[in-house]
PDB file of C-alpha atoms in Angstrom:
ATOM      1  CA  UNK A   1     -50.803 -41.501  18.479  1.00 59.00           C
ATOM      2  CA  UNK A   2     -51.649 -43.281  15.251  1.00 72.00           C
ATOM      3  CA  UNK A   3     -48.051 -44.443  14.730  1.00 93.00           C
ATOM      4  CA  UNK A   4     -47.589 -45.780  11.202  1.00 96.00           C
ATOM      5  CA  UNK A   5     -50.656 -45.739   8.988  1.00 96.00           C
ATOM      6  CA  UNK A   6     -50.892 -47.459   5.622  1.00 97.00           C
ATOM      7  CA  UNK A   7     -53.545 -46.835   2.983  1.00 96.00           C
ATOM      8  CA  UNK A   8     -55.264 -48.635   1.424  1.00 96.00           C
ATOM      9  CA  UNK A   9     -55.535 -51.848   3.462  1.00 95.00           C
ATOM     10  CA  UNK A  10     -56.643 -53.976   0.513  1.00 96.00           C
ATOM     11  CA  UNK A  11     -56.539 -53.531  -3.231  1.00 95.00           C
ATOM     12  CA  UNK A  12     -57.097 -55.636  -6.306  1.00 96.00           C
ATOM     13  CA  UNK A  13     -55.485 -54.537  -9.558  1.00 95.00           C
ATOM     14  CA  UNK A  14     -55.380 -55.802 -13.085  1.00 96.00           C
ATOM     15  CA  UNK A  15     -52.047 -56.508 -14.748  1.00 97.00           C
ATOM     16  CA  UNK A  16     -50.627 -53.304 -16.184  1.00 96.00           C
ATOM     17  CA  UNK A  17     -52.517 -50.921 -13.902  1.00 96.00           C
ATOM     18  CA  UNK A  18     -50.651 -48.486 -11.712  1.00 95.00           C
ATOM     19  CA  UNK A  19     -51.188 -47.479  -8.123  1.00 94.00           C
ATOM     20  CA  UNK A  20     -49.577 -45.789  -5.158  1.00 97.00           C
ATOM     21  CA  UNK A  21     -49.438 -47.051  -1.596  1.00 97.00           C
ATOM     22  CA  UNK A  22     -49.235 -44.401   1.074  1.00 97.00           C
ATOM     23  CA  UNK A  23     -47.395 -44.665   4.382  1.00 97.00           C
ATOM     24  CA  UNK A  24     -47.755 -41.920   6.963  1.00 97.00           C
ATOM     25  CA  UNK A  25     -46.072 -41.691  10.373  1.00 96.00           C
ATOM     26  CA  UNK A  26     -46.702 -39.158  13.113  1.00 95.00           C
ATOM     27  CA  UNK A  27     -43.654 -39.937  15.276  1.00 94.00           C
ATOM     28  CA  UNK A  28     -41.257 -37.510  13.572  1.00 94.00           C
ATOM     29  CA  UNK A  29     -39.105 -40.438  12.438  1.00 94.00           C
ATOM     30  CA  UNK A  30     -36.305 -39.820   9.984  1.00 93.00           C
ATOM     31  CA  UNK A  31     -36.101 -43.332   8.527  1.00 93.00           C
ATOM     32  CA  UNK A  32     -38.850 -45.084   6.595  1.00 94.00           C
ATOM     33  CA  UNK A  33     -38.972 -48.461   4.846  1.00 95.00           C
ATOM     34  CA  UNK A  34     -41.127 -50.471   2.470  1.00 97.00           C
ATOM     35  CA  UNK A  35     -41.143 -54.267   2.699  1.00 96.00           C
ATOM     36  CA  UNK A  36     -43.017 -57.032   0.968  1.00 96.00           C
ATOM     37  CA  UNK A  37     -43.971 -60.224   2.716  1.00 93.00           C
ATOM     38  CA  UNK A  38     -44.401 -63.451   0.794  1.00 91.00           C
ATOM     39  CA  UNK A  39     -45.026 -66.933   2.210  1.00 83.00           C
ATOM     40  CA  UNK A  40     -41.860 -68.573   3.491  1.00 76.00           C
ATOM     41  CA  UNK A  41     -39.712 -65.539   2.687  1.00 79.00           C
ATOM     42  CA  UNK A  42     -40.114 -63.236   5.657  1.00 82.00           C
ATOM     43  CA  UNK A  43     -39.844 -59.505   5.019  1.00 91.00           C
ATOM     44  CA  UNK A  44     -37.849 -58.296   2.035  1.00 92.00           C
ATOM     45  CA  UNK A  45     -36.773 -54.674   1.795  1.00 92.00           C
ATOM     46  CA  UNK A  46     -37.963 -52.899  -1.362  1.00 95.00           C
ATOM     47  CA  UNK A  47     -36.796 -49.299  -0.844  1.00 95.00           C
ATOM     48  CA  UNK A  48     -35.979 -47.122   2.101  1.00 93.00           C
ATOM     49  CA  UNK A  49     -35.405 -43.475   2.987  1.00 94.00           C
ATOM     50  CA  UNK A  50     -33.047 -41.932   5.523  1.00 91.00           C
ATOM     51  CA  UNK A  51     -34.713 -38.537   5.472  1.00 92.00           C
ATOM     52  CA  UNK A  52     -36.961 -36.161   3.572  1.00 94.00           C
ATOM     53  CA  UNK A  53     -36.036 -36.035  -0.093  1.00 94.00           C
ATOM     54  CA  UNK A  54     -33.878 -39.188   0.012  1.00 94.00           C
ATOM     55  CA  UNK A  55     -34.528 -42.719  -1.234  1.00 95.00           C
ATOM     56  CA  UNK A  56     -32.386 -45.834  -1.654  1.00 93.00           C
ATOM     57  CA  UNK A  57     -32.794 -49.324  -3.096  1.00 92.00           C
ATOM     58  CA  UNK A  58     -33.289 -52.369  -0.928  1.00 90.00           C
ATOM     59  CA  UNK A  59     -33.145 -56.067  -1.747  1.00 88.00           C
ATOM     60  CA  UNK A  60     -35.964 -56.224  -4.302  1.00 93.00           C
ATOM     61  CA  UNK A  61     -36.447 -52.744  -5.849  1.00 95.00           C
ATOM     62  CA  UNK A  62     -37.299 -53.705  -9.436  1.00 95.00           C
ATOM     63  CA  UNK A  63     -40.786 -52.725 -10.552  1.00 95.00           C
ATOM     64  CA  UNK A  64     -41.270 -50.209  -7.738  1.00 97.00           C
ATOM     65  CA  UNK A  65     -40.596 -46.519  -7.272  1.00 96.00           C
ATOM     66  CA  UNK A  66     -40.730 -44.432  -4.111  1.00 97.00           C
ATOM     67  CA  UNK A  67     -40.844 -40.809  -3.060  1.00 97.00           C
ATOM     68  CA  UNK A  68     -40.331 -39.008   0.230  1.00 97.00           C
ATOM     69  CA  UNK A  69     -41.388 -35.432  -0.457  1.00 94.00           C
ATOM     70  CA  UNK A  70     -42.488 -34.882   3.132  1.00 95.00           C
ATOM     71  CA  UNK A  71     -40.836 -36.293   6.228  1.00 95.00           C
ATOM     72  CA  UNK A  72     -44.006 -37.942   7.454  1.00 96.00           C
ATOM     73  CA  UNK A  73     -44.959 -39.652   4.183  1.00 97.00           C
ATOM     74  CA  UNK A  74     -43.330 -42.410   2.149  1.00 98.00           C
ATOM     75  CA  UNK A  75     -45.053 -43.431  -1.079  1.00 98.00           C
ATOM     76  CA  UNK A  76     -44.582 -46.705  -2.917  1.00 98.00           C
ATOM     77  CA  UNK A  77     -45.569 -46.774  -6.575  1.00 97.00           C
ATOM     78  CA  UNK A  78     -46.218 -49.605  -8.984  1.00 95.00           C
ATOM     79  CA  UNK A  79     -46.089 -48.197 -12.509  1.00 91.00           C
ATOM     80  CA  UNK A  80     -47.275 -51.340 -14.318  1.00 95.00           C
ATOM     81  CA  UNK A  81     -48.485 -53.988 -11.903  1.00 94.00           C
ATOM     82  CA  UNK A  82     -47.536 -57.617 -12.513  1.00 96.00           C
ATOM     83  CA  UNK A  83     -48.927 -60.794 -10.892  1.00 96.00           C
ATOM     84  CA  UNK A  84     -45.505 -61.336  -9.262  1.00 95.00           C
ATOM     85  CA  UNK A  85     -46.174 -58.206  -7.208  1.00 96.00           C
ATOM     86  CA  UNK A  86     -49.106 -59.839  -5.445  1.00 96.00           C
ATOM     87  CA  UNK A  87     -48.014 -59.622  -1.824  1.00 96.00           C
ATOM     88  CA  UNK A  88     -48.575 -57.997   1.536  1.00 95.00           C
ATOM     89  CA  UNK A  89     -46.713 -54.706   1.784  1.00 97.00           C
ATOM     90  CA  UNK A  90     -45.510 -53.301   5.094  1.00 97.00           C
ATOM     91  CA  UNK A  91     -44.217 -49.846   5.837  1.00 97.00           C
ATOM     92  CA  UNK A  92     -41.979 -49.182   8.820  1.00 95.00           C
ATOM     93  CA  UNK A  93     -40.211 -46.217  10.385  1.00 94.00           C
ATOM     94  CA  UNK A  94     -37.524 -45.586  12.964  1.00 92.00           C
ATOM     95  CA  UNK A  95     -36.313 -42.494  14.774  1.00 88.00           C
ATOM     96  CA  UNK A  96     -32.757 -42.703  13.553  1.00 78.00           C
ATOM     97  CA  UNK A  97     -30.448 -45.257  12.037  1.00 70.00           C
ATOM     98  CA  UNK A  98     -32.386 -48.478  12.230  1.00 61.00           C
ATOM     99  CA  UNK A  99     -29.205 -50.327  13.030  1.00 72.00           C
ATOM    100  CA  UNK A 100     -29.630 -49.203  16.620  1.00 79.00           C
ATOM    101  CA  UNK A 101     -33.313 -48.349  16.709  1.00 85.00           C
ATOM    102  CA  UNK A 102     -36.234 -50.764  16.398  1.00 89.00           C
ATOM    103  CA  UNK A 103     -38.647 -50.296  13.541  1.00 92.00           C
ATOM    104  CA  UNK A 104     -42.317 -49.458  13.999  1.00 94.00           C
ATOM    105  CA  UNK A 105     -44.588 -51.140  11.473  1.00 96.00           C
ATOM    106  CA  UNK A 106     -47.902 -50.313   9.879  1.00 96.00           C
ATOM    107  CA  UNK A 107     -50.699 -52.862   9.602  1.00 94.00           C
ATOM    108  CA  UNK A 108     -49.919 -53.787   6.017  1.00 95.00           C
ATOM    109  CA  UNK A 109     -51.563 -53.492   2.607  1.00 96.00           C
ATOM    110  CA  UNK A 110     -52.754 -56.667   0.917  1.00 95.00           C
ATOM    111  CA  UNK A 111     -52.361 -56.261  -2.830  1.00 96.00           C
ATOM    112  CA  UNK A 112     -53.595 -58.739  -5.436  1.00 96.00           C
ATOM    113  CA  UNK A 113     -52.689 -58.431  -9.101  1.00 96.00           C
ATOM    114  CA  UNK A 114     -54.916 -60.370 -11.466  1.00 95.00           C
TER     115      UNK A 114
ATOM    116  CA  UNK B   1     -26.863 -59.033   0.490  1.00 63.00           C
ATOM    117  CA  UNK B   2     -26.477 -60.135   4.099  1.00 71.00           C
ATOM    118  CA  UNK B   3     -27.725 -63.652   4.792  1.00 85.00           C
ATOM    119  CA  UNK B   4     -29.742 -63.925   8.004  1.00 91.00           C
ATOM    120  CA  UNK B   5     -30.939 -67.427   8.807  1.00 93.00           C
ATOM    121  CA  UNK B   6     -33.339 -68.734  11.421  1.00 95.00           C
ATOM    122  CA  UNK B   7     -34.023 -72.207  12.717  1.00 95.00           C
ATOM    123  CA  UNK B   8     -36.202 -74.051  13.076  1.00 96.00           C
ATOM    124  CA  UNK B   9     -38.693 -72.854  10.488  1.00 94.00           C
ATOM    125  CA  UNK B  10     -41.589 -73.865  12.736  1.00 95.00           C
ATOM    126  CA  UNK B  11     -42.062 -75.208  16.210  1.00 95.00           C
ATOM    127  CA  UNK B  12     -44.982 -76.715  18.133  1.00 97.00           C
ATOM    128  CA  UNK B  13     -44.773 -76.866  21.920  1.00 97.00           C
ATOM    129  CA  UNK B  14     -47.154 -77.678  24.737  1.00 97.00           C
ATOM    130  CA  UNK B  15     -48.325 -74.938  27.068  1.00 97.00           C
ATOM    131  CA  UNK B  16     -45.876 -74.629  29.933  1.00 97.00           C
ATOM    132  CA  UNK B  17     -42.878 -75.920  27.982  1.00 96.00           C
ATOM    133  CA  UNK B  18     -39.809 -73.757  27.576  1.00 96.00           C
ATOM    134  CA  UNK B  19     -38.384 -73.362  24.119  1.00 96.00           C
ATOM    135  CA  UNK B  20     -35.675 -71.609  22.175  1.00 95.00           C
ATOM    136  CA  UNK B  21     -34.724 -70.865  18.603  1.00 93.00           C
ATOM    137  CA  UNK B  22     -31.762 -69.506  16.714  1.00 97.00           C
ATOM    138  CA  UNK B  23     -30.827 -66.604  14.485  1.00 96.00           C
ATOM    139  CA  UNK B  24     -27.555 -66.886  12.548  1.00 95.00           C
ATOM    140  CA  UNK B  25     -25.762 -64.010  10.865  1.00 91.00           C
ATOM    141  CA  UNK B  26     -22.276 -63.333   9.461  1.00 87.00           C
ATOM    142  CA  UNK B  27     -19.958 -62.575  12.361  1.00 82.00           C
ATOM    143  CA  UNK B  28     -17.806 -60.143  10.399  1.00 82.00           C
ATOM    144  CA  UNK B  29     -18.789 -56.462  10.524  1.00 76.00           C
ATOM    145  CA  UNK B  30     -21.510 -57.043  13.106  1.00 82.00           C
ATOM    146  CA  UNK B  31     -23.468 -53.921  14.026  1.00 84.00           C
ATOM    147  CA  UNK B  32     -26.720 -54.899  15.734  1.00 89.00           C
ATOM    148  CA  UNK B  33     -29.359 -57.597  15.882  1.00 92.00           C
ATOM    149  CA  UNK B  34     -33.094 -57.086  16.255  1.00 94.00           C
ATOM    150  CA  UNK B  35     -35.782 -59.513  17.409  1.00 96.00           C
ATOM    151  CA  UNK B  36     -39.447 -58.980  16.527  1.00 96.00           C
ATOM    152  CA  UNK B  37     -42.649 -60.812  17.375  1.00 97.00           C
ATOM    153  CA  UNK B  38     -45.254 -61.042  14.626  1.00 95.00           C
ATOM    154  CA  UNK B  39     -48.711 -62.235  15.588  1.00 94.00           C
ATOM    155  CA  UNK B  40     -51.129 -63.368  12.905  1.00 89.00           C
ATOM    156  CA  UNK B  41     -53.146 -60.510  11.365  1.00 86.00           C
ATOM    157  CA  UNK B  42     -51.009 -57.930  13.168  1.00 90.00           C
ATOM    158  CA  UNK B  43     -47.803 -56.082  12.371  1.00 91.00           C
ATOM    159  CA  UNK B  44     -44.333 -56.983  13.688  1.00 93.00           C
ATOM    160  CA  UNK B  45     -43.462 -55.579  17.105  1.00 95.00           C
ATOM    161  CA  UNK B  46     -39.933 -55.064  18.359  1.00 94.00           C
ATOM    162  CA  UNK B  47     -38.753 -57.216  21.257  1.00 96.00           C
ATOM    163  CA  UNK B  48     -35.042 -56.447  21.544  1.00 93.00           C
ATOM    164  CA  UNK B  49     -32.179 -54.594  19.896  1.00 92.00           C
ATOM    165  CA  UNK B  50     -28.874 -56.252  20.739  1.00 91.00           C
ATOM    166  CA  UNK B  51     -25.490 -54.683  20.109  1.00 87.00           C
ATOM    167  CA  UNK B  52     -22.796 -56.122  22.353  1.00 77.00           C
ATOM    168  CA  UNK B  53     -21.185 -59.556  22.399  1.00 76.00           C
ATOM    169  CA  UNK B  54     -22.458 -61.381  25.468  1.00 75.00           C
ATOM    170  CA  UNK B  55     -25.464 -59.094  25.622  1.00 82.00           C
ATOM    171  CA  UNK B  56     -28.547 -60.584  27.235  1.00 92.00           C
ATOM    172  CA  UNK B  57     -31.964 -58.982  27.127  1.00 93.00           C
ATOM    173  CA  UNK B  58     -35.087 -59.967  29.044  1.00 95.00           C
ATOM    174  CA  UNK B  59     -38.743 -59.035  28.746  1.00 94.00           C
ATOM    175  CA  UNK B  60     -41.018 -61.021  31.003  1.00 95.00           C
ATOM    176  CA  UNK B  61     -40.685 -64.697  30.088  1.00 96.00           C
ATOM    177  CA  UNK B  62     -38.738 -63.936  26.912  1.00 97.00           C
ATOM    178  CA  UNK B  63     -34.993 -63.486  26.856  1.00 97.00           C
ATOM    179  CA  UNK B  64     -32.307 -63.323  24.192  1.00 96.00           C
ATOM    180  CA  UNK B  65     -28.560 -63.836  24.101  1.00 95.00           C
ATOM    181  CA  UNK B  66     -26.001 -62.740  21.557  1.00 94.00           C
ATOM    182  CA  UNK B  67     -22.695 -64.206  20.388  1.00 93.00           C
ATOM    183  CA  UNK B  68     -21.149 -61.891  17.801  1.00 91.00           C
ATOM    184  CA  UNK B  69     -17.907 -63.861  17.521  1.00 90.00           C
ATOM    185  CA  UNK B  70     -19.661 -66.975  16.263  1.00 92.00           C
ATOM    186  CA  UNK B  71     -22.590 -65.166  14.661  1.00 91.00           C
ATOM    187  CA  UNK B  72     -25.720 -66.326  16.452  1.00 93.00           C
ATOM    188  CA  UNK B  73     -28.438 -65.208  18.811  1.00 95.00           C
ATOM    189  CA  UNK B  74     -30.839 -67.348  20.814  1.00 97.00           C
ATOM    190  CA  UNK B  75     -34.354 -66.389  21.794  1.00 97.00           C
ATOM    191  CA  UNK B  76     -35.733 -68.219  24.835  1.00 97.00           C
ATOM    192  CA  UNK B  77     -39.324 -68.428  26.004  1.00 97.00           C
ATOM    193  CA  UNK B  78     -39.863 -69.791  29.488  1.00 97.00           C
ATOM    194  CA  UNK B  79     -43.155 -71.513  30.273  1.00 97.00           C
ATOM    195  CA  UNK B  80     -44.761 -70.963  26.860  1.00 97.00           C
ATOM    196  CA  UNK B  81     -48.334 -69.694  26.803  1.00 97.00           C
ATOM    197  CA  UNK B  82     -50.849 -69.773  23.919  1.00 96.00           C
ATOM    198  CA  UNK B  83     -50.461 -66.002  23.557  1.00 95.00           C
ATOM    199  CA  UNK B  84     -46.796 -66.577  22.680  1.00 96.00           C
ATOM    200  CA  UNK B  85     -47.920 -68.158  19.411  1.00 97.00           C
ATOM    201  CA  UNK B  86     -46.440 -65.958  16.698  1.00 97.00           C
ATOM    202  CA  UNK B  87     -43.675 -65.748  14.145  1.00 95.00           C
ATOM    203  CA  UNK B  88     -40.406 -64.519  15.609  1.00 97.00           C
ATOM    204  CA  UNK B  89     -38.173 -62.561  13.262  1.00 96.00           C
ATOM    205  CA  UNK B  90     -34.579 -61.520  13.627  1.00 95.00           C
ATOM    206  CA  UNK B  91     -32.940 -58.816  11.547  1.00 92.00           C
ATOM    207  CA  UNK B  92     -29.511 -57.278  11.117  1.00 89.00           C
ATOM    208  CA  UNK B  93     -28.109 -54.295   9.229  1.00 85.00           C
ATOM    209  CA  UNK B  94     -26.257 -55.230   6.048  1.00 80.00           C
ATOM    210  CA  UNK B  95     -22.902 -53.682   6.914  1.00 73.00           C
ATOM    211  CA  UNK B  96     -21.422 -54.532   3.519  1.00 72.00           C
ATOM    212  CA  UNK B  97     -23.746 -52.011   1.910  1.00 72.00           C
ATOM    213  CA  UNK B  98     -25.262 -49.752   4.554  1.00 73.00           C
ATOM    214  CA  UNK B  99     -26.157 -50.028   8.235  1.00 70.00           C
ATOM    215  CA  UNK B 100     -29.438 -48.379   7.282  1.00 76.00           C
ATOM    216  CA  UNK B 101     -30.405 -51.424   5.211  1.00 81.00           C
ATOM    217  CA  UNK B 102     -31.824 -54.003   7.614  1.00 83.00           C
ATOM    218  CA  UNK B 103     -32.196 -57.570   6.400  1.00 87.00           C
ATOM    219  CA  UNK B 104     -34.732 -59.881   7.989  1.00 91.00           C
ATOM    220  CA  UNK B 105     -34.490 -63.619   8.448  1.00 92.00           C
ATOM    221  CA  UNK B 106     -37.368 -65.857   7.287  1.00 92.00           C
ATOM    222  CA  UNK B 107     -38.726 -66.261  10.815  1.00 94.00           C
ATOM    223  CA  UNK B 108     -39.558 -69.085  13.217  1.00 96.00           C
ATOM    224  CA  UNK B 109     -43.257 -69.838  13.561  1.00 95.00           C
ATOM    225  CA  UNK B 110     -44.156 -70.872  17.109  1.00 97.00           C
ATOM    226  CA  UNK B 111     -47.425 -72.588  17.974  1.00 97.00           C
ATOM    227  CA  UNK B 112     -48.207 -73.179  21.640  1.00 97.00           C
ATOM    228  CA  UNK B 113     -50.773 -75.925  22.154  1.00 96.00           C
ATOM    229  CA  UNK B 114     -53.064 -75.434  25.175  1.00 94.00           C
TER     230      UNK B 114
END
């Protein structure tokens, strides 16, 4: 099984450009999450989804939008990229409520905004 | 937002030494605590999900204890090996908002010197 797959792995954008990060999981998990990882700050939750068609805000949602049109996919969008969004982005999924279930992570997307 | 703290921020030990580090979380409304290991250039991998006061989990040379009344968990590594070098994250659901929203601590970076 591929598990959690993130595309692309690397991307460089100019300020103001838009892009979408794709997360796909093949484990039939209900819950999916987007995090950003910055030096000294661990993982911070951007948005999450508890099932197909649902989304909810995390700790740092501003400047990002998400969609979960299909159960296996969770998309993270940057409408107008800013240098402050330079980060490594991780997607994760869990079978059910992540309070009791561990999360399975993708390999990350390294995004640089110039 | 739930405040999950970890100490120390970093740790250097000699191969063969045993070590431990701490995750602190608010004791009220406890639901669960997760431990993850995050090796450089890889994605976080789940070690334990802990739910009961007094719970103790073990996986090889790594074990964890939980005290929900005082709001802390210890992770122990017995006889550290170079392959144990990683960042260790703890995480807990933010019960004030939603048990689906998991908040991560900043991590403890462990370096094992051969």
